Amino acid sequence: MDATILSFLLLDGLQNGVVYGLLALSLVLVFAVTRVILVPIGELLMFAPLSLVWLLEGKLPGTLWLALALGGAWALMARGRGALLPLVGGVGLFLLFLLAKGVPPLAYLAAVLLVVYLGVATYRVFFQPMRGATVLSLLIMAVGLHVAYQGLGLVFFGPEQFRPAPLLSGEVVVGLSWQGVLVLLFAALSLMVLYLFFRFSLFGKALLAAAENRLGARLLGIRPEEAGMVAFGIASLLAAFSGLLLAPLINAAYFMGFMLGLKGFVAAILGGLASYPVAFLGALLVGFFESFTSFYASAYKEALVFLLLVPALFYQSLRARTVEE
Amino acid sequence: MKRWLVALLVLGLSALAQEALKVGVVVSATGPAASLGIPERNTFLMLQEMLDRTGGVAGRKVQFVILDDASDTTQAVRNTRRLVEEGVVAIIGTTTTPASLGMIPVVAEAKVPMISLAASKDIIHPVDAQRHWVFKTPQTEELMARAIVADMVARGVKTVAYIGFNDAYGEGWARFFEAEAKAKGLQVVASERYARTDTSVTGQVLRILARRPDAVLIGASGTPAVLPQRTLKERGYAGLIYQTHGVANPDFLRVGGKDVEGTLLPAGPILVAEQLPGTFPSKRVALDYIQRYEAKYGIGSYSTFGAHAWDAWLILKPALERALKRADPAKDLAAFRAALRDEIEATRNLVATHGVFTFSREDHLGLRFEDAAVMVRVENGRWKLERIFR
């Protein structure tokens, strides 16, 4: 272990860590507002680059039909004026996809909007009807959706990996590519925007209020359904951007999302599923820990990373007040 | 009187129209191993068409009963039981090693011969009471590891590092490659693992680089095999990079691009059939298969994996013809299955697409190293024949 290796490992850990961090933030946000542990966030992350690859090859990805089908279900469930948003959004998305075939800048936009639409529709169709359910029921639904989306991913995109071209090629310094810098910049920007959003905008404060106390928020005229849709929207947006920026570095495939999501979840648990800064720091810790274990004991890396959960859960259980479900 | 004649005629005709021979096939047409299973399934569909045209084997119709196991062991075992109940004379399949291993007890109990399409040596070695019924067509990791090490020795490599999947595939390769390398006097300086789903292998690659090996072998299959190679390239590794025959598919070249230029890998000779010298035994058979497959499924669509399925049929067909002389499946199915197993084992010098098969009581793989493996190099995004061992 010399300085060069150390610096490489730190850079590698940082780059992986910030992605886990963004996923951890998404998971904490969604959990706080809706009490859903969003297991399929990894699939949403992978759908963005895979859909992009399909679009750049001039094909319409299967994810588009999935999103439109869920949008249709959403419109049927909403009825009346509420059906306007999914219908207009769905038509707009479809037209955008027709325009974006083989047109790079539009294709990026289309891939992001697709995942956001899919994420919000997922909440509206599957989770909102079970609003009053226990955390466990919501988790079972989330796991079911993860399995379903992963299976559909295989149907839509086949078993192999894909690699979209990086937005920026080359290396800044040895060990850090320009694409990696983009990932870091995006993470920093997201953190800033989220902070400002929750701190200064009325809507952000309302979201926090809904997360803090659902009943109280409703008494003050904040609709939990809307809060849930926004939370899923933000989570999907972060996942989609992370996926698009990461794919050139890691290759995208239908089966790769789950592990990313799971490590984001480990980080979120380190933050007690409650604190954004602690979750993000936890994610960096997971990233560094993974990087160093892959150097020292690569055969045991996955096991060691998930072992991190044990002390975190132990600590949480010690300081937890019993909550009446 | 007239009625009599009609009755006689009907009787005579029905005796001529014999039952079709049913051959069971299990492949992974969906799931993670689909990229291997689909060309295997396609090969049997193509065979079915050919047999229907030419009238089958020894004047009998042949019917392939093809089932998908979705790359899942439990499903493969269920399919096997179903095929046994359907009265198949033999079972070909399945695509993956774990599922093939799961099928062995079932076929042994039912006393049905089976020809696996999966890689591991454990499927056919050692030939015990259960494996008595089991044969296979693909080369083992052991055979391919021999090819890699022979190539390394020829290039003057002294120290090697290994990085492979943390699953059955990667562990199997680690075991056979490291044993073979040590036996040939190479020094294994690092043995790392990574997961198929991993997004970074920086740590493992740095550890390998710190040991300065002359060559690195990546024990992985399909597109996830690209990541370690790209990381090695990015970190400026200048030595030789070897892959296994698990990457012999066009997707690996597509995702790898210029990062996998110059990769060395062992492969079944069919991968570079048109580049083989005219004296290479399997060349004609391989080209024949490629031509038939591409005529049906499109130019460039053939893969080495579909050819393993073709080889299984090349072995089974003459064995069926010989077994039909000894027993009648319609009268005594169990006796016919046993006779068929004996006749498969009696296969000698059968030229197929991946090599020449000669089975014996101890050897249910039957491939000779010299005929079944060649070294290939990736050059300008294509497979180029690099070395033959004959």
XYZ file of C-alpha atoms in Angstrom, chain A residues 13-324:
312
model
C -14.369 4.914 -3.432
C -15.451 8.527 -3.829
C -16.855 7.938 -7.302
C -18.856 4.893 -6.219
C -19.758 6.491 -2.918
C -21.437 9.578 -4.344
C -23.669 7.381 -6.514
C -24.669 5.294 -3.501
C -25.169 8.643 -1.786
C -27.637 9.913 -4.380
C -29.533 6.626 -4.161
C -29.461 6.811 -0.365
C -30.902 10.346 -0.466
C -33.658 9.142 -2.798
C -34.443 6.203 -0.542
C -34.547 8.363 2.586
C -36.752 10.958 0.890
C -39.210 8.392 -0.454
C -39.299 6.548 2.857
C -39.842 9.706 4.876
C -42.750 10.876 2.748
C -44.452 7.582 1.862
C -42.869 4.927 4.157
C -42.010 2.908 1.046
C -38.535 1.359 0.822
C -38.038 1.857 -2.889
C -36.301 -1.421 -3.778
C -36.796 -0.981 -7.559
C -34.741 2.245 -7.619
C -31.824 0.282 -9.091
C -33.997 -0.830 -11.997
C -35.148 2.761 -12.579
C -31.476 3.772 -12.625
C -30.639 1.154 -15.279
C -33.714 1.849 -17.415
C -32.377 5.324 -18.258
C -29.112 4.335 -20.005
C -30.630 1.206 -21.568
C -33.529 3.206 -23.036
C -30.995 5.755 -24.254
C -28.980 3.076 -26.067
C -32.138 1.805 -27.747
C -33.111 5.317 -28.819
C -29.662 6.077 -30.218
C -29.946 2.917 -32.298
C -33.245 4.254 -33.638
C -35.471 1.772 -31.787
C -38.280 2.429 -29.298
C -37.402 0.713 -25.987
C -39.888 -1.595 -24.248
C -39.729 0.644 -21.185
C -41.738 3.225 -23.135
C -44.688 0.823 -23.460
C -44.370 -0.078 -19.784
C -44.477 3.590 -18.813
C -47.440 4.303 -21.091
C -49.319 1.265 -19.766
C -48.823 2.423 -16.181
C -49.758 5.968 -17.239
C -52.980 4.608 -18.702
C -53.757 2.786 -15.450
C -53.014 6.007 -13.561
C -55.424 7.966 -15.774
C -58.158 5.361 -15.250
C -57.649 5.439 -11.475
C -57.582 9.230 -11.288
C -60.641 9.877 -13.469
C -61.901 13.399 -14.109
C -59.426 16.279 -13.964
C -56.725 14.222 -12.323
C -56.441 12.101 -15.466
C -55.202 15.092 -17.431
C -51.624 14.940 -16.106
C -50.910 11.273 -17.000
C -52.649 11.557 -20.377
C -50.889 14.745 -21.472
C -47.606 13.473 -20.035
C -47.949 10.119 -21.785
C -48.782 11.626 -25.166
C -45.952 14.135 -24.786
C -43.521 11.379 -23.824
C -44.529 9.269 -26.817
C -44.104 12.162 -29.247
C -40.753 13.058 -27.690
C -39.596 9.461 -28.230
C -40.619 9.531 -31.875
C -38.617 12.748 -32.302
C -35.632 11.534 -30.274
C -34.856 8.401 -32.320
C -31.182 8.710 -33.225
C -30.958 12.343 -32.026
C -28.482 12.373 -29.089
C -29.461 15.488 -27.068
C -33.189 14.744 -27.307
C -32.545 11.077 -26.526
C -30.927 11.984 -23.195
C -33.900 14.164 -22.288
C -36.351 11.452 -23.377
C -34.593 8.815 -21.271
C -34.713 11.017 -18.146
C -38.365 11.992 -18.615
C -39.314 8.377 -19.274
C -37.848 7.233 -15.962
C -39.443 10.134 -14.047
C -42.848 9.393 -15.615
C -42.413 5.693 -14.857
C -41.405 6.434 -11.255
C -44.350 8.722 -10.567
C -46.774 6.323 -12.285
C -45.353 3.478 -10.193
C -46.247 5.390 -7.033
C -49.682 6.383 -8.287
C -50.686 2.907 -9.507
C -49.117 0.614 -6.919
C -48.382 2.502 -3.711
C -51.013 5.193 -3.378
C -53.909 2.700 -3.184
C -52.150 1.023 -0.239
C -51.462 4.309 1.575
C -52.725 3.019 4.894
C -50.825 -0.276 4.731
C -48.004 -1.249 7.093
C -44.364 -0.659 6.234
C -44.029 -4.397 5.734
C -46.843 -4.596 3.150
C -45.346 -1.654 1.283
C -41.940 -3.379 1.351
C -43.426 -6.595 -0.039
C -44.986 -4.586 -2.869
C -41.646 -2.867 -3.510
C -39.782 -6.194 -3.676
C -42.439 -7.546 -6.048
C -42.000 -4.522 -8.305
C -38.209 -4.953 -8.253
C -38.548 -8.564 -9.428
C -41.102 -7.585 -12.081
C -39.077 -4.639 -13.407
C -35.898 -6.710 -13.496
C -37.650 -9.465 -15.445
C -39.132 -6.919 -17.838
C -35.667 -5.390 -18.204
C -34.407 -8.752 -19.474
C -37.317 -8.989 -21.920
C -36.808 -5.417 -23.156
C -33.015 -5.254 -23.319
C -31.692 -8.823 -23.453
C -29.114 -10.466 -21.182
C -25.959 -8.564 -22.145
C -24.462 -5.235 -21.104
C -24.454 -2.010 -23.111
C -22.158 0.961 -23.021
C -23.279 4.362 -24.240
C -20.400 6.606 -25.303
C -19.160 8.887 -22.500
C -20.204 12.536 -22.680
C -16.606 13.515 -21.984
C -13.750 11.161 -22.753
C -10.218 11.146 -21.406
C -8.763 11.565 -17.939
C -8.289 14.663 -15.823
C -5.582 13.109 -13.723
C -4.584 9.463 -13.743
C -7.371 7.547 -12.030
C -10.119 10.088 -12.527
C -11.863 10.344 -15.886
C -13.745 13.412 -17.044
C -16.888 11.328 -16.952
C -16.122 10.608 -13.285
C -15.807 14.353 -12.686
C -19.261 14.770 -14.238
C -20.655 12.248 -11.766
C -19.071 14.115 -8.849
C -20.280 17.488 -10.119
C -23.799 16.163 -10.562
C -23.769 14.797 -7.019
C -22.579 18.132 -5.592
C -25.189 20.029 -7.601
C -27.973 17.677 -6.502
C -27.011 18.081 -2.868
C -27.094 21.855 -3.201
C -30.403 21.968 -5.045
C -32.043 19.562 -2.618
C -30.807 21.617 0.313
C -32.153 24.869 -1.145
C -35.413 23.180 -2.130
C -36.141 21.851 1.344
C -34.819 24.886 3.114
C -36.341 27.759 1.181
C -39.167 26.683 -1.127
C -42.687 26.370 0.209
C -43.168 23.095 -1.590
C -40.016 21.627 -0.129
C -41.052 22.658 3.357
C -44.453 21.127 2.739
C -42.754 17.859 1.732
C -40.726 17.876 4.914
C -43.858 18.581 6.889
C -45.656 15.690 5.234
C -42.699 13.480 6.051
C -42.622 14.651 9.655
C -46.295 14.221 10.423
C -48.813 13.145 7.839
C -51.903 14.039 9.813
C -50.623 17.458 10.811
C -49.655 18.199 7.225
C -53.126 17.303 6.044
C -54.700 19.609 8.601
C -52.598 22.382 7.095
C -53.810 21.557 3.589
C -50.821 19.553 2.280
C -51.985 16.543 0.275
C -49.938 13.437 1.056
C -50.717 11.949 -2.403
C -49.095 14.913 -4.087
C -46.173 14.759 -1.684
C -45.731 11.077 -2.525
C -45.723 11.735 -6.267
C -43.164 14.497 -5.890
C -40.952 12.301 -3.696
C -41.045 9.493 -6.274
C -40.453 12.042 -9.027
C -37.341 13.442 -7.348
C -36.026 9.935 -6.587
C -36.550 8.839 -10.201
C -34.909 11.998 -11.503
C -31.791 11.420 -9.386
C -31.717 7.749 -10.400
C -32.108 8.547 -14.097
C -29.307 11.142 -14.117
C -27.013 8.876 -12.091
C -27.683 6.025 -14.504
C -26.977 8.102 -17.595
C -23.749 9.523 -16.177
C -22.556 6.194 -14.762
C -23.318 3.875 -17.675
C -20.221 4.758 -19.753
C -18.065 3.953 -16.711
C -19.718 0.731 -15.569
C -21.722 -0.665 -18.537
C -25.478 -0.946 -18.133
C -27.436 -4.195 -18.025
C -30.824 -5.257 -16.718
C -29.311 -7.135 -13.751
C -26.951 -4.448 -12.486
C -29.325 -2.045 -10.788
C -30.209 -4.118 -7.760
C -26.723 -4.144 -6.233
C -26.376 -0.365 -6.611
C -29.755 0.118 -4.955
C -28.868 -2.299 -2.184
C -25.648 -0.457 -1.365
C -27.575 2.810 -1.376
C -29.921 1.114 1.064
C -27.029 0.108 3.335
C -25.994 3.768 3.388
C -29.561 4.875 4.097
C -29.701 2.454 7.028
C -26.437 3.899 8.373
C -28.317 7.196 8.406
C -31.230 5.532 10.178
C -33.488 6.135 7.147
C -34.027 9.575 8.585
C -31.023 11.862 8.243
C -29.935 13.082 4.803
C -26.403 14.178 5.704
C -25.687 11.024 7.712
C -27.045 8.861 4.883
C -24.784 10.631 2.396
C -21.738 10.291 4.639
C -22.686 6.659 5.164
C -22.715 6.207 1.389
C -19.189 7.618 1.093
C -18.154 5.244 3.861
C -19.673 2.316 1.939
C -17.848 3.437 -1.210
C -14.441 3.700 0.502
C -15.005 0.489 2.438
C -15.885 -1.360 -0.776
C -12.885 0.025 -2.590
C -10.465 -1.030 0.138
C -11.978 -4.475 0.681
C -11.796 -5.136 -3.060
C -8.074 -4.458 -2.772
C -7.416 -6.514 0.358
C -9.954 -9.346 0.139
C -11.820 -9.250 -3.155
C -13.440 -12.659 -2.672
C -15.186 -11.439 0.489
C -15.997 -7.901 -0.657
C -19.785 -8.210 -0.988
C -20.110 -10.044 2.294
C -18.039 -7.435 4.134
C -19.979 -4.508 2.651
C -23.288 -5.957 3.795
C -21.812 -6.797 7.183
C -21.673 -3.012 7.686
C -25.407 -3.268 8.309
C -24.953 -5.211 11.520
C -23.363 -2.495 13.709
C -25.631 0.125 12.143
C -28.788 -1.828 12.929
C -27.469 -2.663 16.383
C -26.872 1.019 17.100
C -30.286 1.987 15.737
C -32.032 -0.622 17.835
C -30.299 0.680 20.961
C -31.393 4.265 20.502
C -34.789 3.591 18.945
C -37.902 4.551 20.833
C -40.627 2.009 20.328
C -42.991 3.367 17.714
C -46.586 2.254 17.626
